[in-house]
Every structure is written in structure tokens, then in C-alpha cells.
Amino acid sequence: MRFIINGQSVERALDARTSLLDLLRDHLHLTGTKKGCNQGACGACTVLVEGERINACLALAVQYQERPITTIEGLGEEVALHPLQRAFIEHDGFQCGYCTPGQICSAVGMMAEAGRGVPSAVTADLDGDSVDLTHDELRERMSGNLCRCGAHNGIIEAIQAAMAPAPAQAAPVKEDAR
Amino acid sequence: MSLIRDAIDAVRRLVPEALPGALPSEAPPDPLIDARRVIGTPLSRVDGPLKVAGKARFAAEVPLDGLVYAALRYSAVARGRIAVLDTAAAEAAPGVLLVMTHRNAPRLSPPPLMMADPRGAAASSLPVMQDATIRWNGEPVALVVAATQEQAEHAASLIRIDYEAEAAALSFDAAKPHAAPPGDILGEPTTIKVGDAEAAVAGAAFRVDRIYRTPRHNHCAIEPHAVTVAWEGDSLTIHDATQMVHLTRSTMAAVFGIAEEQVRVLSPFVGGGFGNKAVWNHHVLAAAAARMVNRPVRLALSREGVFRATGGRTLTEQRVALGAKADGTLAGLIHSGVTGITSHNQCPEQFSFPARHLYAADSFLITQSAVELDMVANTFMRAPGESIGTFALESAIDELAETMGLDPVELRRRLEPERDPTSGLAFSSRHLVEAYRRGAERFGWDRRNPTPRARRDGDWLIGQGVATATYPYYRMPGGEARIRLRADGHAVVQMAAHEMGMGTATVQAQQAAERLGLPVERVTFEYGDSALPRGTLAGGSSQSASIAAAVAAAQAVLVEQLLRLAGNDSPLAGLKPAEVEARDGGLCYRDDPRRCESYASILRRAGQDELVAEAAAPPPAETQAYSMHSYGAQFCELRVNAVTGETRVTRWVGSFNTGRILNPKTAASQFRGGIIMGLGLALTEETLFDERTGRIMNPSLADYHVPVHLDVPEIDVIWNDIPDPHSPLGLHGIGEIGITGVGAAVANAVHNATGIRVRELPITLDKLL
Amino acid sequence: MNPFDYARAADPAEAVRLAGARPNTKFLGGGTNLVDLMRETIETPDSLVDVTGLSRRIEVLADGGILIGAAARNTAVAADPAVRKRFPMLARAILAGASAQIRNMATVGGNIMQRTRCCYFYDDAARCNKRVPGAGCDAVGGFNRMHAILGASPACVATHPSDLCVALAALDAVVHVEGPTGGRTLRFIDFHRLPGDRPDIETALAADELITAVELPPLSAAARSTYRKVRDRSSYAFALVSVAAALDVAADGTVGTVRLALGGVAHKPWRAAKAEAALHGAPATEASFRAAAEAELMDAVGLPGNAFKIELAKRTIVATLAGLVRGERS
Ligand SMILES: Cc1cc2nc3c(=O)[nH]c(=O)nc-3n(C[C@H](O)[C@H](O)[C@H](O)COP(=O)(O)OP(=O)(O)OC[C@H]3O[C@@H](n4cnc5c(N)ncnc54)[C@H](O)[C@@H]3O)c2cc1C
Ligand code: SF4
Ligand code: FES
Ligand code: FES
């Protein structure tokens, strides 16, 4: 079976039972994509397939042959981070970091969805063709990614900062305390 | 959390010799108590780039040559025996290397129990897979090792097991009449009686006497428990997700009958712990299996496995009775109740702790008892006791305020004690009234309408509520730190501590940099490895204080060594340790800031590349001399749908007094994290334990409802930032206080919105219809 | 998970042929339900036929209706401009379900065929008539908050968990299926079954039959329609009760066309026919809505864990209809 992961083609002989998540983690050692539940219930395994976010744990790898897959490793490296990754650091959008790759991939997919005008459960006007990513919209659209550490505020702030016209690294730090 | 009793004992044993002739109360405050060069700056997490790039490697992600995969089967009855065990099909399944059951598992000692044994990290003392007896529904009864995860899981499903079930103690209500007080509650007395509280309450002008119930909870760290283990001869390496590397090492050594030095536990990243990442069966089973197959083994629990084979917070039924006089002071305070525990653990869920320290009253009756149930060992979960104890106590205070027609913030001001109301000790640092004042101002509490069901926006009823947060200050004994000071002016500080998201890697580098007078970029904090100097467990919000004390001790040794090394050619010649301070990458004479020499210069002159200093922290004497606690005020605004009963929290202000804050960025996250877990406790979370079978019926993140993004409003957190003069750096740990008071603040706001008083968590919509 | 063979079908005929070629075959959509159940060994197919390559077209028909290919992703349906304009309740129902990630994976066919989330069905240590006919039902005396209040039987009190399907039930959708002997259509409201004494038989679809498309007949009243879901957290949770409603109020203030269906209350998406009948021609007032809701829920039976849903369903019906009258969109 041939897979296209982060722009690279890889071939593996796989058990049909292997999930896309286990392919990434166990077979390709791309462990940035996390396993939080293996039940489709946490979003830690979020990856992008043709730019759309999915839960890799419920995806059988056989179904995803020959389709471009992007994981957190493909978004940016430690030394050359994606603006969203930088914003997560700046706004403390994580604590333990386990849900983080999924949150970031999900946010990338979410922004693309909104760009295409895909509505959400809190979109007031279904007839509109553009989406205004309000605080409620962001929170609803990111609700498929659980975070038990409680980094929710920082995650939403980071996404807002990355969406803002100014580059994320220049975004002002919100005065937190005191 | 754990080992609090040991801590206390250690102090009782050690205090006289540690501080000959001096009362701890006379110990001078840490000289860095006000330092603000590095401490207090909002440094971004040093492990941030790794984590956002997906490069932080967790326990289930360590690649090892020849690695094989394990899967578990769990019992389907709560009590009884395995009658039929047929493993033939599993053994014959493709890829299978081992099917391990009680029949062929190696003979192993039971793991030493956390809280009971000084070596113990195990949440249960039961032997692991040693016989056919079943002690809880979900107990691991078989393990399969195979070449792939899919093969292991499939083979595990092929094992046929029949049980001879026996009657089990599963019903809390049925067991309650037999509740008995434990001998002590984490080293504290089980019962505190001052005067005749029952009579005082009965005769009081204003009375509240209510029962509150809280359900079981699960931690639900997003990273499921996992170990990757490998033997080399008789030496065992465990890549673990743990809050206690050293205790895990000693526990595993005891189970396998080997020396502690033969076990190495590594845990550089932990995907959330919240009290749950101790030693459970899977550690023992994975290591036993790895030995049998002579290959490295990975055992990552499934999400269901986390619910079946690791425990959560237990359930409680609590009574709070308050009797107040007309002036708003208390004649009597009663907080009592029952929790469910097991015969094989030590985790009393100390819900009665807050009432011991919060309010002045003429009489007290504070006591808790427990019933033993056949279930997976309940364990410590974020603010064990305080989280749910404050739900009951702070709901009752709100009910009393309502009864008296007093503002609940004002009532609490009138109940403010001068000294700890039950121990009589002086508070080391309280400032709760100040936290209330600042929080109320930030929230706009003075604009609240005290009349229930008086504010409405369409279908939505709006309510505001408040409650007190409180959590003890703990510092664990036994921690040791090592400082490696290099001639290039860098320092590596080492201690086997834990980073589960609290910000340890970042904040401990900050405090060490402050202590050493170095820029933070020149300090690295190394942790998460039992090969490093002994760390204390990450629990009881104790880690920062424990590390700070150990680093301070090591730095004191380092200063002595440096002065010795500096010799007579140094500007520091002749100075004693007490006369110098660390500044600008070196040491300086306190009274003359021009008399300095840099570390680099001292080391270079002595021809040394590195200077290493190591020391143990002094025992936590401060907790014996003072009543040491953190406090806070939680303000909640929410909306309840008048039609459906749905609750949406819209605004939150948490105002805390937790000593001083080392890093406002990571600290804010810690407070928020606690508050958000508190929102789950208040509104959505409940582990469904089927009392007919003892089976947990929602072992899934789809059915156990932790808060999602849309449940979480913007949470405003502020703090007094007043140093505690009696703690290292003036700090208090902050990992747990955030969750306390949240349940009551929500319940009180729900009452303000609807007029309905919910005394049983979670506050689901059916209770508000 | 048991081992299985995998094949990908290029067209419906091939899918049906592949499925017929081996016993114990299942069609595979996005896998979001089937893979989960296979991992729990609740489903144990020997082979899977991947049908995600079949039609995913969303086509506006000449009569103003819409034909949706069974492989269309839930997100694509919710985002489709024609669906949003003509059948907003369907878009809203889909968007109220699961998470964005799952909606991106899930197909319309798979959503219709998804199985109950009853926690005893999911746990092979429990007794469940749906899993093992005749074994008994642990839900009746156990946790049944998520369970049925309408149309249940002593054998099974499970609910169908779908949101999308509630809208399809309200909209009189038609299911197009293809089998070994050719194609046929079924009314959506006849597609799912009540449990009776065979809760293991959930639909009118034969094991070797494939859903190829869902057709929404034209309904002008549906342009003013919505979906209201009540659940235990604000997002990413299954419905306790949900209401799909379309309402046309005549000039004289009486109800013209009305369509009403309920989710979370029964073994199938529940078309509220009694309520609709009570509403026809009645004044579009809260009093009429309440009377209609009472009529619909008259036969409801509550269990200890879910009796509250009877009143909740009534209230949600009233509020949803009243919202439509006021011109609210959600
Ligand atoms: C955590 C979680 C939360 C969820 N929350 C919700 C929710 O709130 N609301 C909601 O509505 N849903 C919810 N879902 C369910 C989700 O919507 C379904 O799993 C999904 O719609 C199924 O679609 P699929 O294509 O993935 O189906 P699959 O999993 O691929 O298949 C499901 C079933 O359909 C059969 N099948 C698939 N295609 C066809 C076809 N063309 N013809 C005949 N049979 C077919 C399969 O054989 C299988 O039996 C949730 C799921 C998860 C995991
Ligand atoms: S309600 Fe139905 S699905 Fe649930 S246990 Fe009973 S028979 Fe099984
Ligand atoms: S691991 Fe895939 S959703 Fe949780
Ligand atoms: S950062 Fe720990 S789960 Fe989100």
C-alpha cells in the first residue's frame, strides 16, 4: 500500500485492520499524532487528508491510500514552526501538550472549512456564504478536540492571533494576571 | 498528595535535630522571597517548540528494537473466581508470543501501597495476576503479547473466561449503615470535636442542615496510561507516564525482588496526570511479560482500560449543618459524611478538610467515615476531598446567607477566623478577604441581583454565584537536587521531578536561575528520570515548593564550594556564605555590590570545567508551625435555559491567594485548568458505576463528558501575589486550588438563576426542569 | 478487531456483487461507527466492501427536491447551498451531530445505518438482546438516560442516535437502495424499525442491500425549518431529545404545513405524526403547540433514568415551533 504523508510517498504492507493512526505512530514512527481514545471521541488523532480534518483513529489506513495526508510533523518543524504553532506557544495554548498536535491540525482544517463557508451549529444565518469566526464559532468548531488540562482559553486565543492580519509572533500578549 | 503522613512523621522526627533550639517559626524567610528578576516573568514554555511540533516523546512512543505489543483482558464480574480459562485460540492466533494469565505469570510480590509504604507508588496493594480470584469488575485477568497491536488485541478477545461469581459489596446505600471511620485521614484526625456542635446548631437562630452528594469521577487525562519496558539481564527500564518516578522505581523493585538501582524509570513528558498516573497493574504486567518473552514490550491502555484498570475519585454523601447567630457568626459547624473506598487502598477522599480551616465557629463537629466496596481502587484526583468538600460546605454557606438575608461575600467576611479555627495555629498567609475584595471588584459582584430568578434574557435565566476555594500547602520531604555549574556560565539543575503540563520544565528553570543569579537562558532543568537526584512525587500541589527547597539547599552547598574554590585571589576572599549573594552570573558581597566574581572566572582560575553541588531539602517544618493553605474566591455567571434546563457558564473570575506566582503565563493556565475541570465536576461529569455488577458503563470519552471548548467561557484569573514568608520563595503550589469551590460557585449561581438548589452533582438539565 | 478482507467497490453493482460473494460482509463508509464497533468486537464482519467511492453527488432535481449520493460526507451535505436554503433543518441536524472531524468522514449511508449508543450494547460483559437475541436487556434496570420513551419494547429500550436522520424523517425522505435483484425505494419513515421482540433487526434493508442515495422531495415549508438538540454538554454529545421542525403559518395565523420529528426518544427517528395532525389548521400559538406535544407524548413511557425526557420533549417541541413562528433560525 502506498501513502502520501507530508508530501512523501511511503509503501507499507499492512494488515487491513491497521488504522491510519497506528500506521503513523507504530509503523512510521510519526508519533506527533496522538492516541487519546481510539474511539473518535477526543480529537487527539486529528490529521488533514486533502486539507480536511479527520480522526485518524477511526480511519482504516487502507481507505487512505494515495491521498495526501498532513500530520503535525508536516505543518512545521521545531526550528521553522507554522504561525499557528508559534501562536500556541505565545498564548500558552497547551499544558501537557498531548492534545496539542490534534488541536493545531484541527484548527488548520477549521480555518479552511470556514474559508469555504462551511457553517457550524452556532452559525446564525445559514444563507450567508462567508463565516465570521466569532468566539462562539471558534469554540463550537473546535469542540471535537478535548483538552483535559484546560488550555481552552489559550487555544482559542492562539487561533485568533494566528488568524489576525498581523503575523502571529507579533501578536500582543494578553495581559493575564493582576 | 501521597505520603503526607510520612511527611508529617518525618518532620516530627527530624525537626528537633534539623533546627536545634530554633522553632521553625523563627526561621528567616527565604532571601529570594521578593526577587523579581526572573521569577514573575511570563516566560513561554521551554518545551513549547517540541510539543507544538509533535516531537515531545511520550511513554507509548519510545522506539525500541524488537518491540512487541501487549493487550489486556479485563474481568467481567466484581467478585469471584475464574472457573474456566481457555487460552488455546489466543495462543494459536497469528503473531502471538505470549498469553499470560494467573496460571503462568511469574510469582511476584504485591506492590507496596502509596500512602502506606514509604516505597509505595501503587494505588492498590492487591497482588497482580497471582491467582484466580477476582476483586473488582475490570481487573486485568489476561495479557497477550504479539507482534502488532492489532494482533494482540484480537488474540485477547479470543480468550474464553467463565467466572464463578460471588456476592459483592457494590451498593453505596446498602453499605452506608456500616460505614466506619478510618484510623486517620492522611495523617490528620478523623474527627474533630469542639464543644457540642449538634446542640449549637439545633439552638441557633439561623440553621442550614443539608445532605449533598457527589458521584464518582475519572481523571481522563488525554494521554492514556502507557509503559514501554525493557529488561537487560536483571535490570529493568520503564518508559512511563508517571507522577512519581522514584516511587515507581522502588515499587517495581519490590515487586520483582530486585534492587532499586536495577530499575530505571523515565518519564520526560506526561500527557496529564491529575493524580491518576501512579503504579497500576499494567506496570507490573508489562514488565512481567517482557521478562517472559525476552523482548521489549509496550503496554498502552485503551481508553476503556484506563477506566477499568485505574481508579478515579470516589463518591460521597456529605452533611453540612450550620447554626448562625444574628450577627452572622457561627455557633456551630458540622461537616460529616461517608465515602466509598476499598480494602486495598489508602485514599479517604478528605472532603472534611476545608471545614477545618475556613471559618470561625464556637463549636465544630467534623468527621468522615468510609464504606468498603468491591471496585477498582479509588484514587487521588485533582484536589481530592477539597474539590467536592467545598461543593458541600460552600453551597451550605450560600444557603445560610440566603436564610439570613446576607450577601454571601459579607457572610464569609464575618466568619473570617483570626487563627486556624481547629488547630489554633497561626495562618502563614491567608489574605482571603483581600482575594474576595479584588475578585468581587473585577466581577462586578456589587451589581448582582440577590433575588433568585430575577434576571432573564429571552428563554435564558441569568444567575451569579460565588464560593471559596481552598487547598493546603504541602511540601514533600526527601527531595534532592543537583546543580552542575559549568565554566561557560551555564547551569544544569537536576531533580527527578515531573512535567505533566504544570510548567515544571519552564518554571523550575526560572526559579533556579533566580537562585543562581543567572539569566534563565543559561539554566536547564533536567527532570523525569530516576537516574537523577531523588524527586518527590508530583501531587498535593507540592512539587514547586519541594523543588525550590531542594535547589536552595544545593545552591547553599554550591556557594560554600565556590567560596572555597575562589580562595584568596578572589574579590570574595574571606567572605562567608551568609555574606554573599548570587548575582549577575556570579557571587557578590551583599554589603558591597562591587565585590563580585563570576562563576566562570572562579571555575577558570581553579582550572575546573564544572562544579557539582548536591543537597537534600530540609524537612517541611513550616507545615507544623503554621496553618498553611491557599485560598481563593470563585465568581461565576451563567445562564440556565428556562425551557430545557441547559446550563451555560458565561463568565468566570477566580481570585486567588497562593503565595507568589513564579510565572504568570503558566500559572494562569494552571488556575484555568483547575477551574475547567471544576466546570465538568459541576455540570457534566459522572462515572456510571452499575451497582448490579460493579461495572463502569461509560468507559469512553464519548460517554464520560469532560468539558468541550464550547463549555468553556473566557476565564479571568487574578492573584494577590503576596509571598508566604514561611515557604521557599514565598510560593504555594497551584495545581489543585483552581478546581476547589467551582462546584459550589456554579450551584450557587444556578440557584440565583432559577431558585432551584441542586445538592447532588452533576447539575444536569433534568434537575432544573 | 477480527481480521477481515477489504475490497473497494467502483459502482453500486460491484458493491452488491462483492457483498453477495461472501457471507458476513459489511459495507464500509467513513468507518466512524463500524470501525469503533469492530474494535469492540460488537461487529465481526469477515469482509468489508468500501463504498466511499460511490456517488457523493448532491443534485437539485427538476421538481425542486434534492438527491444525495449515499457516499456524500455529512459536512458536504450541511455545507451544500441548496440544502442550506431549502432544507435548513437538515443542515442544522447534521451540524449538531458529532464533531467536525467525524462529519468530514461520515457518509450519509453510514449515518443512517449507525447503531445505537446504548452502553450495554457496547459492553460485551452486559446482557443485550440486540447483540445476542434472547440474552436479556441490562438497560431496563440500569442506566437508561439516553434511552427510549416512545415505541420501546420490553426487549429493548435503545434509541437511534442519529441527528441527520431526524431531519430525514421529518422531510419525508426516500431511500434508494440497490440489491442483487435490482433497485427499489423505501420511505425513510419505514426504513428503521421499532424493536418489538427482535431488536437485532433494525432496518428494512436486507444484509446484501446497499443504500445508494437519499432523496428529499420538494417541500416549500422546509425553507423555514430548524433543528433543536438538547444534550448533556453544549457540543459533541448525543441528543437527550431533539426536534426537527418545519412550519408554515397561513395568513390567518393558523398552521399550514407542519413537519415534526423527534430524536433521542425512540429506536427510530420519530416522526411526530400525532402532533402534526393536532396542529393542522390550529392557531399557531404556544397553546396549540403544547396540545400537540401532549398528544404526541401521550403514550410515552419513562424509565427511572429518562422519565424527565417526556416533559423535556414536550417543552422542546413547543419552544422550537414557537421559535419558528418568531422567525428564529435556531
Ligand atoms: C464520538 C462520536 C460522537 C458522535 N456523535 C454523533 C451525534 O451527536 N449525532 C449523530 O448523528 N452521530 C454521531 N456520531 C455518529 C456518526 O455520525 C456516525 O458514526 C456516522 O454518521 C457513520 O457514518 P460512516 O460513514 O462513518 O459509517 P460507517 O461506520 O462506515 O458505517 C456504519 C454502518 O453503516 C453501514 N453502511 C455504510 N454505508 C452504507 C451504505 N451505503 N449502504 C448500506 N449500509 C451502509 C455499515 O455497514 C455500518 O453498518 C458520533 C460518532 C462518534 C464516534
Ligand atoms: S436497550 Fe437494547 S441495545 Fe441496550 S441493552 Fe437493552 S437490548 Fe441491548
Ligand atoms: S484518538 Fe482519535 S478521537 Fe481520540
Ligand atoms: S494540553 Fe494536556 S490535554 Fe490539552
Coordinates of C-alpha atoms in Angstrom, one line a residue, chain A residues 46 52-55 106 109-110 113 118-120 140-145, chain C residues 73-75 94-95 97-106 235-236:
Chain A
T46 CA -6.7 14.7 14.1
E52 CA -9.8 18.2 5.6
R53 CA -9.5 17.3 9.3
I54 CA -10.4 13.8 10.3
N55 CA -9.9 11.5 13.3
S106 CA -7.9 20.7 13.7
G109 CA -8.6 22.4 8.9
M110 CA -11.2 24.5 10.7
E113 CA -13.6 25.0 6.3
V118 CA -19.0 25.7 5.8
P119 CA -21.5 26.6 8.6
S120 CA -21.5 25.3 12.2
E140 CA -18.1 25.2 18.6
R141 CA -15.8 24.4 15.7
M142 CA -13.0 23.3 18.0
S143 CA -15.3 21.2 20.3
G144 CA -14.2 18.0 18.6
N145 CA -10.8 18.4 20.3
Chain C
R73 CA -19.9 13.3 3.5
N74 CA -22.1 14.8 6.3
T75 CA -20.1 18.0 6.1
I94 CA -26.0 17.4 10.7
L95 CA -24.1 20.2 12.3
G97 CA -24.0 15.9 15.4
A98 CA -20.6 14.5 16.5
S99 CA -17.6 16.8 15.7
A100 CA -16.3 18.4 12.6
Q101 CA -13.7 15.7 12.1
I102 CA -16.3 12.9 12.3
R103 CA -18.7 14.8 10.0
N104 CA -15.9 15.1 7.5
M105 CA -15.5 11.3 7.5
A106 CA -19.1 10.1 7.9
S235 CA -21.4 20.3 21.9
Y236 CA -20.1 16.8 20.9

